[in-house]
Coordinates of N, CA and C in Angstrom, one line a residue:
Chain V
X995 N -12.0 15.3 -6.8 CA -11.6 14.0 -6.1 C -10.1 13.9 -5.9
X996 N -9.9 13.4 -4.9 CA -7.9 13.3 -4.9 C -7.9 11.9 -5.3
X997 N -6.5 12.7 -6.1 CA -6.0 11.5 -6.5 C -4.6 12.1 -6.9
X998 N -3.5 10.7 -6.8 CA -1.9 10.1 -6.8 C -2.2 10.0 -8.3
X999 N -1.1 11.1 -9.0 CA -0.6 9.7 -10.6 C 1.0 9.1 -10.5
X1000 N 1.1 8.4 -11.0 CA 2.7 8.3 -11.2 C 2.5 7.3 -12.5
X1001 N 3.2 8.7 -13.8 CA 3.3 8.0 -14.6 C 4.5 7.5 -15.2
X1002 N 5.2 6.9 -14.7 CA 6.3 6.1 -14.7 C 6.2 4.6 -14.1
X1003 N 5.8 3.3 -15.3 CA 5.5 1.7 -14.2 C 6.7 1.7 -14.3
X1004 N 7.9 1.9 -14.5 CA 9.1 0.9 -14.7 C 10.5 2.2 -14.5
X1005 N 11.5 2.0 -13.5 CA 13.0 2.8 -13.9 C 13.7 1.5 -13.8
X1006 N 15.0 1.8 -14.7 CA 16.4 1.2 -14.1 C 17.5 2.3 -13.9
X1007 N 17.9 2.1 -13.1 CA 19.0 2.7 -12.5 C 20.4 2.4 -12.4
X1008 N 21.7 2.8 -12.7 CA 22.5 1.8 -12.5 C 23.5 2.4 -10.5
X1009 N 23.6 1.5 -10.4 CA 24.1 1.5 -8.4 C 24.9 2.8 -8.3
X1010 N 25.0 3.3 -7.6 CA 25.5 4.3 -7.1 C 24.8 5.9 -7.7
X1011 N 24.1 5.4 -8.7 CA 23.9 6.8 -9.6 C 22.3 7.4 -8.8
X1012 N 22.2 8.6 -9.0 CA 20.4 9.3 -8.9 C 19.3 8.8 -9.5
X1013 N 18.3 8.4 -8.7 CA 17.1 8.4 -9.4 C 16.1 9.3 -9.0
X1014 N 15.2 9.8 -10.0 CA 13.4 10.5 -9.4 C 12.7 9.6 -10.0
X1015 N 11.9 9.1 -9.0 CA 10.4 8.9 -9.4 C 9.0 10.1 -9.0
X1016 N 8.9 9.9 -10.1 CA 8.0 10.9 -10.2 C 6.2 11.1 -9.8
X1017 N 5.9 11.9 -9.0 CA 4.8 11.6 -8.4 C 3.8 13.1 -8.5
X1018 N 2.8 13.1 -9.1 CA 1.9 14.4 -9.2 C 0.2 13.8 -8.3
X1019 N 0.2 15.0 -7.7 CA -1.4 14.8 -7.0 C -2.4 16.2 -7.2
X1020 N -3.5 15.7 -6.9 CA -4.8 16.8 -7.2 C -5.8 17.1 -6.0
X1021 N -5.6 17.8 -5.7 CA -6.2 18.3 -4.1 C -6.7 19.7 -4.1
X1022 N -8.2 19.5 -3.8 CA -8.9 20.7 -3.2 C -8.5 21.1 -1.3
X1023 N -8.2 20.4 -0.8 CA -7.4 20.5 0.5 C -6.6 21.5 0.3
X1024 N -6.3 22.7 0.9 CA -5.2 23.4 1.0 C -3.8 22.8 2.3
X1025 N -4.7 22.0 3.1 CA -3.6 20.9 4.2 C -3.6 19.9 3.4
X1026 N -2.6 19.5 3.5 CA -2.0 18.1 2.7 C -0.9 17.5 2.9
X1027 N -0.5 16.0 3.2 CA 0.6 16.1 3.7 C 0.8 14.7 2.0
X1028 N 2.3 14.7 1.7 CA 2.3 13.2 0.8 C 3.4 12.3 1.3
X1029 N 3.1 11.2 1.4 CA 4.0 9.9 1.7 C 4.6 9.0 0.4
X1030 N 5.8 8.4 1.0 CA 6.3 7.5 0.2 C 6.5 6.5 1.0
X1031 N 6.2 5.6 0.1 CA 6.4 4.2 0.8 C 7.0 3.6 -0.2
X1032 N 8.1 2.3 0.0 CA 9.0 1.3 -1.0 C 8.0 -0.1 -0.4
X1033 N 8.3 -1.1 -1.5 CA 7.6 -2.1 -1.2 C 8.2 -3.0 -1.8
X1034 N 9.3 -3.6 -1.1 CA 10.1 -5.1 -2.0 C 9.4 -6.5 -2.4
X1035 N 10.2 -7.1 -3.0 CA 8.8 -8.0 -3.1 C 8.5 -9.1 -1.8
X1036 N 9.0 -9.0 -0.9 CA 8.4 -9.8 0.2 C 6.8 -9.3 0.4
X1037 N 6.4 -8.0 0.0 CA 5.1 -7.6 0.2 C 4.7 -6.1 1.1
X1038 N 5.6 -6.6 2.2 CA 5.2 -5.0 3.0 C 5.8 -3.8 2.5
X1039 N 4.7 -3.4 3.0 CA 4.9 -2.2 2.6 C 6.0 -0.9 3.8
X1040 N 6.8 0.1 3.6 CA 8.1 0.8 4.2 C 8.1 1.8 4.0
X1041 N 7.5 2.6 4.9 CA 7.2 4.0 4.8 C 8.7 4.8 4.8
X1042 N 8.8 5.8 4.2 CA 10.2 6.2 3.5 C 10.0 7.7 4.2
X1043 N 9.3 8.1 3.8 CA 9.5 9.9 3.8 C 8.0 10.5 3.6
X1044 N 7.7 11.7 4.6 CA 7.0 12.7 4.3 C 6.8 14.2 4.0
X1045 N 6.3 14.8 3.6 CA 6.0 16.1 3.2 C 4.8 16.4 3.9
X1046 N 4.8 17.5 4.1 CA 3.8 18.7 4.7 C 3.6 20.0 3.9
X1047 N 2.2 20.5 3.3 CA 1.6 21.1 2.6 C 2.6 22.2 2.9
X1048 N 3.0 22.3 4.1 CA 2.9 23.9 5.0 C 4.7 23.7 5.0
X1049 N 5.4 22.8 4.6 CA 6.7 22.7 5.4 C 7.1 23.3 4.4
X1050 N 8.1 24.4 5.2 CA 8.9 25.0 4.0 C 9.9 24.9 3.5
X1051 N 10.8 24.0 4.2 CA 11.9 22.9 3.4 C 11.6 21.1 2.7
X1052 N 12.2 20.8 1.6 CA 12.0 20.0 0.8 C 12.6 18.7 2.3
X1053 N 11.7 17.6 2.6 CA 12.1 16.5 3.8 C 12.8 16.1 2.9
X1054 N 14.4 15.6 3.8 CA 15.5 14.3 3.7 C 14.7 13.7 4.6
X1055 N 15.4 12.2 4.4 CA 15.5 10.8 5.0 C 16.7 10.3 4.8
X1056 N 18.0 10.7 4.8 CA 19.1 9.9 5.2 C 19.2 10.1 3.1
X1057 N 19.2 9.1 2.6 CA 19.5 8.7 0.7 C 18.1 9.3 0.3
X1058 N 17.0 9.8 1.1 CA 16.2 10.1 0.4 C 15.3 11.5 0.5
X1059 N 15.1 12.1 0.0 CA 14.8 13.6 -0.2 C 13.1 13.6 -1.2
X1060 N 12.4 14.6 -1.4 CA 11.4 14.9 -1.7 C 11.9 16.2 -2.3
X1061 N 11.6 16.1 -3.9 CA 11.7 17.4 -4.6 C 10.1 17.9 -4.6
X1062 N 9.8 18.8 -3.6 CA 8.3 18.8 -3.1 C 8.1 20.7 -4.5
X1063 N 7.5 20.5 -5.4 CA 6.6 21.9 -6.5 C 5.6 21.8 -5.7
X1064 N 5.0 22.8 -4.8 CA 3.8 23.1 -4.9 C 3.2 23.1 -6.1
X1065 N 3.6 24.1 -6.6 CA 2.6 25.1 -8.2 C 2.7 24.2 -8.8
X1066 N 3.5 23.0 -9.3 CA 3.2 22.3 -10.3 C 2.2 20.7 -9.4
X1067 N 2.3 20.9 -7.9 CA 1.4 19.7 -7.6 C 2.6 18.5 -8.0
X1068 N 3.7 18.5 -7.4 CA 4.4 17.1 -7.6 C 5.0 17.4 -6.6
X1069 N 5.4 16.0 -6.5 CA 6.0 15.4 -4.9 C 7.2 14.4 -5.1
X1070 N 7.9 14.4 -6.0 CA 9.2 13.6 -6.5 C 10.0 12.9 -5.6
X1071 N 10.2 11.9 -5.8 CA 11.0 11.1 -4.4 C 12.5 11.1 -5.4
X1072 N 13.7 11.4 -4.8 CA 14.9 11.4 -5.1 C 15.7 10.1 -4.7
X1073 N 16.2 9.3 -5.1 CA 17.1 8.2 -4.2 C 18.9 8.6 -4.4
X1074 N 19.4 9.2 -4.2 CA 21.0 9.3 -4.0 C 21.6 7.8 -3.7
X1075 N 22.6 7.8 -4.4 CA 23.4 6.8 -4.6 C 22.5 5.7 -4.5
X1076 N 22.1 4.8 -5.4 CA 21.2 4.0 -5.6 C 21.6 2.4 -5.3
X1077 N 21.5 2.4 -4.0 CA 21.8 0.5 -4.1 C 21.0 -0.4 -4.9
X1078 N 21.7 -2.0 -4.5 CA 20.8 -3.2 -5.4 C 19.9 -3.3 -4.2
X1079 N 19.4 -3.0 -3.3 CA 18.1 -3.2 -2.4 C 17.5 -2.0 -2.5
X1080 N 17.8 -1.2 -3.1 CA 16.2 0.1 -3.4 C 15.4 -0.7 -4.5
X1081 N 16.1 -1.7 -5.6 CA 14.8 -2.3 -6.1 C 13.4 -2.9 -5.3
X1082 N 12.7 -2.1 -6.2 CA 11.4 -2.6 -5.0 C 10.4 -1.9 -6.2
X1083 N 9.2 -1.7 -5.9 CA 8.0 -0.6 -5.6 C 8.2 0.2 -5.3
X1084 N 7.8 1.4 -5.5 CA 7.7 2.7 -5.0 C 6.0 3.4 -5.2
X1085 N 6.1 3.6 -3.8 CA 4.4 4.2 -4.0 C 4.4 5.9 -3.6
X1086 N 3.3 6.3 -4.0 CA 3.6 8.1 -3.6 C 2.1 7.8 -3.1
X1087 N 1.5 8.6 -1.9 CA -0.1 8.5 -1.2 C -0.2 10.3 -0.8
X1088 N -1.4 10.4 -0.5 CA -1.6 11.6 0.4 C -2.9 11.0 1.1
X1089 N -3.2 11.5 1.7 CA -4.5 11.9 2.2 C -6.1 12.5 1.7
X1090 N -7.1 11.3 2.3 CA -8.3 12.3 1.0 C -8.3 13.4 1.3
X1091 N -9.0 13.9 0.9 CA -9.3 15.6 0.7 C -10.3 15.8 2.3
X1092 N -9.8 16.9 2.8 CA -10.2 17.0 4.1 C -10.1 16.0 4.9
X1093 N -9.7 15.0 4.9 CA -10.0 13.4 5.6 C -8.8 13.0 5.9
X1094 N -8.0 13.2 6.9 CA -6.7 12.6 7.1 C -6.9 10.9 7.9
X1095 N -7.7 10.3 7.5 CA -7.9 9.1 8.3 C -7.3 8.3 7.6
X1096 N -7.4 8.1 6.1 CA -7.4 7.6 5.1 C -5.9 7.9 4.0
X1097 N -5.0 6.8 3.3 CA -4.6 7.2 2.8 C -4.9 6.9 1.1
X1098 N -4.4 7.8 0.4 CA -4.9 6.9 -1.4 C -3.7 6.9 -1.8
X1099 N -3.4 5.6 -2.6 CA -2.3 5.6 -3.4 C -2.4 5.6 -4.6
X1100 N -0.9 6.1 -5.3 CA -0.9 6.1 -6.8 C -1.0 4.0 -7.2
X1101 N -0.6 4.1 -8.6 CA -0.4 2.9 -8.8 C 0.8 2.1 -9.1
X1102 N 2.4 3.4 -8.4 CA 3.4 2.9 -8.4 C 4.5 2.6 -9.2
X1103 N 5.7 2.6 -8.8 CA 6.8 2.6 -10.0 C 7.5 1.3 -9.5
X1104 N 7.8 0.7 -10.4 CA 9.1 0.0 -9.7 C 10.1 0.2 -10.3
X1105 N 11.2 0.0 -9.7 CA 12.6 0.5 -9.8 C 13.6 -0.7 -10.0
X1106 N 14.2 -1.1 -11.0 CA 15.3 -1.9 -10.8 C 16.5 -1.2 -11.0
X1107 N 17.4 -1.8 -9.9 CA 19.1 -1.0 -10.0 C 19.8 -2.1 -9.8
X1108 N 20.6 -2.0 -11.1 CA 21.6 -3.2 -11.8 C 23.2 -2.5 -11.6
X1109 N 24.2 -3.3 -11.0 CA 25.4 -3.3 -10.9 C 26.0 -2.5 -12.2
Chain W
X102 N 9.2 -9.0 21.2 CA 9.0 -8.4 19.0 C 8.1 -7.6 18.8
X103 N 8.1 -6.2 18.5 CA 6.6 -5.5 18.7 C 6.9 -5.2 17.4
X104 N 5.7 -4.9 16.8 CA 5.1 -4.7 15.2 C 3.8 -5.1 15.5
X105 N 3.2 -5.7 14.2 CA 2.3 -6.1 13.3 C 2.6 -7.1 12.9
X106 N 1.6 -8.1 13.0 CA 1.1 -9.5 12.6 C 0.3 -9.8 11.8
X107 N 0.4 -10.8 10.5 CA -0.3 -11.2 10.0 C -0.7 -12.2 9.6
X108 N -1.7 -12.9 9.7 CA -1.7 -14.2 9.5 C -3.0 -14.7 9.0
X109 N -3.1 -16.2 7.9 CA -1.5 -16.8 7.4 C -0.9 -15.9 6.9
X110 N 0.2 -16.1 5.9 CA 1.0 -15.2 4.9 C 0.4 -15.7 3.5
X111 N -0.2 -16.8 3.3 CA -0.7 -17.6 1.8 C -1.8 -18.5 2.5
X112 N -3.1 -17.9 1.7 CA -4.6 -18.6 2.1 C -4.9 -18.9 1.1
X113 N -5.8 -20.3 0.9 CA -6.3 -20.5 -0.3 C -8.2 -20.9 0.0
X114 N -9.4 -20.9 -0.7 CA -9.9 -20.9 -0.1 C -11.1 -21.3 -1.6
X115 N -12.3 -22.0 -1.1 CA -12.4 -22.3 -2.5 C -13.8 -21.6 -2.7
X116 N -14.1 -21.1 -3.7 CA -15.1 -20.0 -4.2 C -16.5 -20.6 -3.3
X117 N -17.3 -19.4 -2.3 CA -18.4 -19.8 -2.0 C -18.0 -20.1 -0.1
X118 N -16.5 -19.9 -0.4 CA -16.9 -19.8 1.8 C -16.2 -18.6 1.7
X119 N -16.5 -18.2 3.2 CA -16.1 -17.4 3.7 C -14.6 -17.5 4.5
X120 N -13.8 -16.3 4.5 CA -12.7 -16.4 5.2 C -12.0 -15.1 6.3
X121 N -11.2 -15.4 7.2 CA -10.8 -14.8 8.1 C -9.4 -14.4 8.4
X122 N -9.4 -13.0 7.5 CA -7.7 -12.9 7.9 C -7.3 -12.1 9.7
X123 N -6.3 -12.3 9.9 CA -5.6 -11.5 10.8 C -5.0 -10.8 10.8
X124 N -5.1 -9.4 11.8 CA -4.2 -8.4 12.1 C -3.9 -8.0 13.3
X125 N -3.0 -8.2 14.0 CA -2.7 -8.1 15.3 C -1.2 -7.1 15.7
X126 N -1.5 -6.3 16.5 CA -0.4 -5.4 17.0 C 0.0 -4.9 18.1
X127 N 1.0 -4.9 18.5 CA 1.6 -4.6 19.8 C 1.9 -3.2 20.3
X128 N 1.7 -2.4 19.1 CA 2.3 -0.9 19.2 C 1.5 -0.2 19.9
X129 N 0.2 -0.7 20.4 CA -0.9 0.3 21.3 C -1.0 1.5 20.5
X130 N -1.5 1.5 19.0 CA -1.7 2.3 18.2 C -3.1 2.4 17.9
X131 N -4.3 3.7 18.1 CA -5.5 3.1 18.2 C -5.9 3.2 16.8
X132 N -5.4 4.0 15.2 CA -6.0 3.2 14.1 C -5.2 2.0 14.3
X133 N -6.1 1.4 12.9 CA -6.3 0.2 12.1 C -6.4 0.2 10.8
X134 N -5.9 -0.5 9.7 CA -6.4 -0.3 8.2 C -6.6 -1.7 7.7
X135 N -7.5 -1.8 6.6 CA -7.2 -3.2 6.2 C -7.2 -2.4 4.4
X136 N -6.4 -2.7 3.7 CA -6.3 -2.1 2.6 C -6.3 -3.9 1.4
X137 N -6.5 -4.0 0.2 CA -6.8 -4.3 -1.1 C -5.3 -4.0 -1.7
X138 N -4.7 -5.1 -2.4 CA -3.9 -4.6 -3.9 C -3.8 -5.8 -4.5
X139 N -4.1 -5.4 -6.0 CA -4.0 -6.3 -6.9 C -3.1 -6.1 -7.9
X140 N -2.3 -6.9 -8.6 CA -1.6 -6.7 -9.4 C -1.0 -5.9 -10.2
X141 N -0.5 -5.4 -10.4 CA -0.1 -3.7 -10.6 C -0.7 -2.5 -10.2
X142 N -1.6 -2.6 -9.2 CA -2.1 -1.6 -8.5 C -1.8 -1.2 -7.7
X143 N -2.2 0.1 -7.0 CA -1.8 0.6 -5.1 C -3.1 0.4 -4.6
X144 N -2.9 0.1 -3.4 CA -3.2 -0.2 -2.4 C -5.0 0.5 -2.4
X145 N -6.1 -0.3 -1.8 CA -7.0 0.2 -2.1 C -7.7 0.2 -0.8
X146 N -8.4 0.9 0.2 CA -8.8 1.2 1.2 C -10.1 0.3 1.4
X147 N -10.7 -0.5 2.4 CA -11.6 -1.9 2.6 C -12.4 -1.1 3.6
X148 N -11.7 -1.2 4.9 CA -12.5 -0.5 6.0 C -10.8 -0.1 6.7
X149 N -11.3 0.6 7.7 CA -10.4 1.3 8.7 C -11.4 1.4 9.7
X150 N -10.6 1.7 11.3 CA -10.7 2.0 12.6 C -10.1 2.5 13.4
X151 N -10.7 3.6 13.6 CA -9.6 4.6 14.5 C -10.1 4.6 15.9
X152 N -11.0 3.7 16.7 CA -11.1 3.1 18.0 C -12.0 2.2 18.1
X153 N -11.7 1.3 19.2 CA -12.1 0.2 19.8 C -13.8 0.3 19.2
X154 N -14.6 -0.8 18.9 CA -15.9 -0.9 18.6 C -16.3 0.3 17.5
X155 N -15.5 0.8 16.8 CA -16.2 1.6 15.9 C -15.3 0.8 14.9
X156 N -15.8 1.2 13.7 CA -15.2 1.3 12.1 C -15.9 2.1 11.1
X157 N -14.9 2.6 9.7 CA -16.2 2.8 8.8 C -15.5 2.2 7.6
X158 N -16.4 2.5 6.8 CA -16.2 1.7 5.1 C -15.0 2.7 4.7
X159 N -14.0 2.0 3.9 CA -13.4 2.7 2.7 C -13.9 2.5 1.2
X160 N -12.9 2.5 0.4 CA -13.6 2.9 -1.0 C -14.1 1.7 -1.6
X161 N -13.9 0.3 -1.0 CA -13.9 -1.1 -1.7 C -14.9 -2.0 -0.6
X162 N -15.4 -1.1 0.3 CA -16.2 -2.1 1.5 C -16.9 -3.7 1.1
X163 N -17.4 -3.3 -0.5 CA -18.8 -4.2 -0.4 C -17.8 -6.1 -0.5
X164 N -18.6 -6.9 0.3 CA -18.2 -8.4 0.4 C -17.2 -8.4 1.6
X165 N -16.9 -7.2 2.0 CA -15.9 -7.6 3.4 C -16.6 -7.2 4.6
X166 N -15.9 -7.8 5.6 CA -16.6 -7.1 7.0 C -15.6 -7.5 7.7
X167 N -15.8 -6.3 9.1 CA -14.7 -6.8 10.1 C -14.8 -6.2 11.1
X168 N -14.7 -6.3 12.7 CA -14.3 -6.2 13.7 C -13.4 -5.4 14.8
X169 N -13.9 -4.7 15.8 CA -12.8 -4.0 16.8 C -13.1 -3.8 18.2
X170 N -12.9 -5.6 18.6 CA -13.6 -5.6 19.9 C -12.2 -5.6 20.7
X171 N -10.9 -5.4 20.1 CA -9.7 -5.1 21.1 C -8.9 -4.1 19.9
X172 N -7.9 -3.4 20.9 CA -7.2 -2.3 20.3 C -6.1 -3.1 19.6
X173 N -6.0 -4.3 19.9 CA -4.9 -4.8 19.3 C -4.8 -6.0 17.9
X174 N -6.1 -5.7 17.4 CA -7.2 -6.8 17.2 C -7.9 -6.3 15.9
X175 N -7.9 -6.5 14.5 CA -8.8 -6.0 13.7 C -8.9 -7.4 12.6
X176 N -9.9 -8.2 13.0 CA -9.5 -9.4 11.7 C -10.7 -8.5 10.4
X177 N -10.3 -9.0 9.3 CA -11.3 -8.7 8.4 C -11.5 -10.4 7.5
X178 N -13.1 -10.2 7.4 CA -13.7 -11.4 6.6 C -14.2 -11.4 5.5
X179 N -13.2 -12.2 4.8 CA -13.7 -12.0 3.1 C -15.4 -12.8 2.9
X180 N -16.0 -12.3 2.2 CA -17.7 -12.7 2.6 C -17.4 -13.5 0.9
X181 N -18.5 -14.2 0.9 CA -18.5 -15.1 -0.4 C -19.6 -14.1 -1.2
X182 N -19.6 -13.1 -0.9 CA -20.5 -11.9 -1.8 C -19.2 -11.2 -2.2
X183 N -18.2 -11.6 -2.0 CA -16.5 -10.1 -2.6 C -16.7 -11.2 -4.0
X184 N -17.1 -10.6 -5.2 CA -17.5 -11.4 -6.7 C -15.1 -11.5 -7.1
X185 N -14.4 -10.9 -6.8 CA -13.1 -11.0 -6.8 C -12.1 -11.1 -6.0
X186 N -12.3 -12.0 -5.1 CA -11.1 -12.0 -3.7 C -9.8 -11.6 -3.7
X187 N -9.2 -12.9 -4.9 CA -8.2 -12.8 -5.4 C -7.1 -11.8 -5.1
X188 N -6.2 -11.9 -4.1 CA -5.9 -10.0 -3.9 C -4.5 -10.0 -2.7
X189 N -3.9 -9.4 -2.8 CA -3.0 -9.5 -1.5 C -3.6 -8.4 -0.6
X190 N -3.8 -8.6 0.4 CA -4.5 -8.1 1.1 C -2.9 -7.4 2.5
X191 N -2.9 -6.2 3.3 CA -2.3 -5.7 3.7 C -2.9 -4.6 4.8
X192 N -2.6 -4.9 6.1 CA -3.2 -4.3 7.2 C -2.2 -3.2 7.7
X193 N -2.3 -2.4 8.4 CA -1.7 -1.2 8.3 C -2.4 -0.5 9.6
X194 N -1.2 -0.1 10.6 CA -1.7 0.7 11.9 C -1.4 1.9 12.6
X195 N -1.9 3.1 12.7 CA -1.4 4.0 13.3 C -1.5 5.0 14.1
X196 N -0.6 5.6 14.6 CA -0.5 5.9 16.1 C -2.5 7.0 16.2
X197 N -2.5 7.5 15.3 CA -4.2 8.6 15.2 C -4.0 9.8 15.7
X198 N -2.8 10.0 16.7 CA -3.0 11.0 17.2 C -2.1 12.4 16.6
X199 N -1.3 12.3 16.1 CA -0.6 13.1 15.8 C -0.6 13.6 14.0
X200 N 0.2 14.5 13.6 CA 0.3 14.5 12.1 C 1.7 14.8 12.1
X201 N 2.6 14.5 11.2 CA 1.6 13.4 10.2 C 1.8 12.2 10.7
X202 N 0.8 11.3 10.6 CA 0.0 10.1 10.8 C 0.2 9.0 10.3
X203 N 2.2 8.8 10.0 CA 2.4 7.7 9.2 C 1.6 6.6 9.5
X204 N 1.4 5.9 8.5 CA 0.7 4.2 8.4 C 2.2 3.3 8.9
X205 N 1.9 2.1 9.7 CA 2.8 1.1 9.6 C 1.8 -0.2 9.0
X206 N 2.9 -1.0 8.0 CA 2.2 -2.1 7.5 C 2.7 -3.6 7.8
X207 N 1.7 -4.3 7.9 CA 2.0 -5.7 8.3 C 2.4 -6.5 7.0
X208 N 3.0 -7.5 7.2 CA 3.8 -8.3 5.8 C 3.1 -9.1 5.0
X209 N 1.3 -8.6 5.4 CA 0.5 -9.4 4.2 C -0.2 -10.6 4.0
X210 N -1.1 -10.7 3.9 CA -1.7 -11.8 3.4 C -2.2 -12.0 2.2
X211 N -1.7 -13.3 1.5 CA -2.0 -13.4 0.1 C -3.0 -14.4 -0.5
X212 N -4.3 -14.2 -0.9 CA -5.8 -14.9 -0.8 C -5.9 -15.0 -2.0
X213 N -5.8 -16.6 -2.3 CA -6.2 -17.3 -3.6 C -7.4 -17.7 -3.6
X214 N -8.6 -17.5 -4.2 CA -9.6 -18.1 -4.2 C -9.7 -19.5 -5.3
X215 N -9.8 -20.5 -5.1 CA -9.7 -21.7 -6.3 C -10.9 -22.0 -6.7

């Protein structure tokens, strides 16, 4: 069955510095693609960045990058220079298994970054 | 203003009726999502629609139902059989055709049952 872990509920960060949050998935799909999404607390949800099973460079997004291991099955979202508005949620998703209609999510990190 | 709509943003509703959220979108995107999250959880899949008059169940179907008589158009109905309503609830739409398939999400509706 697929499934998102992220076993990290909680980072703090201090502003300007690096963070990973850490995201591992389990897939019989050899296609796969994984998403991030940030989620402040107003509620919505803000799609960030994706990965593709098949891409053979790790995706940027401007501050944000994917340290994408195949072989270990992780999908790490990096944030460079860390503002006070990357506090939020952080979710990591893929796709079910064969089923790209559908996405599944982990259960999420949140992130606070203090001055 | 094109996006995703949701409305209200705070429902309250008292155990034993029935209720009607909204999701409405301008992006002429033919999915649809209506997804579940509760309190330290991610996001949990209700139903979806990837065109006009169809839908199918996702992982949490039972007590909800919902609708796709316009592309722009997906309400879902919390049934007084969902035994836990309680739930921020979050609609989500996307283009279908392409990969990858990002989701866009609407700003939520949040369903107190009293």
């Amino acid at each position: 069955a697929q499934k998102i872990t992220q076993t990290q509920p909680g980072m703090f960060v201090q502003e300007k510095e690096a963070v990973t949050l850490d995201c591992t998935y389990d897939t019989s799909d050899p296609s796969y693609g994984l998403f991030w999404y940030k989620q402040p607390s107003s509620g919505e949800m803000i799609f960030l960045i994706y990965q593709g099973s098949y891409d053979q460079q790790n995706a940027t997004e401007g501050r944000y990058s994917l340290n994408f291991q195949k072989a270990r099955k992780s999908a790490n979202l990096v944030i460079s220079a860390s503002q006070l508005g990357d506090s939020a949620m952080y979710f990591c998703a893929t796709w079910g298994d064969y089923n790209t209609d559908k996405l599944i999510f982990g259960t999420g990190t949140r992130l606070q970054v203090f001055p | 203003d094109g996006g995703i709509t949701q409305s209200p943003k705070y429902l309250f509703r008292k155990e034993g009726q029935n209720v009607t959220l909204s999701c409405e979108q301008n992006l002429n995107h033919d999915a649809m999502y209506w997804y579940r999250q509760d309190p330290g959880q991610g996001l949990r899949l209700i139903y979806y629609s990837q065109i006009v008059n169809d839908f199918q169940k996702g992982d949490i179907a039972e007590g909800y139902s919902v609708s796709r008589e316009k592309k722009e158009s997906f309400p879902l109905t919390v049934t007084s059989a969902q035994k836990n309503p309680t739930a921020f609830y979050l609609c989500a739409v996307a283009p279908g055709t392409r990969i990858p398939d990002e989701q866009f999400f609407g700003p939520g509706t949040r369903l107190t049952v009293l």
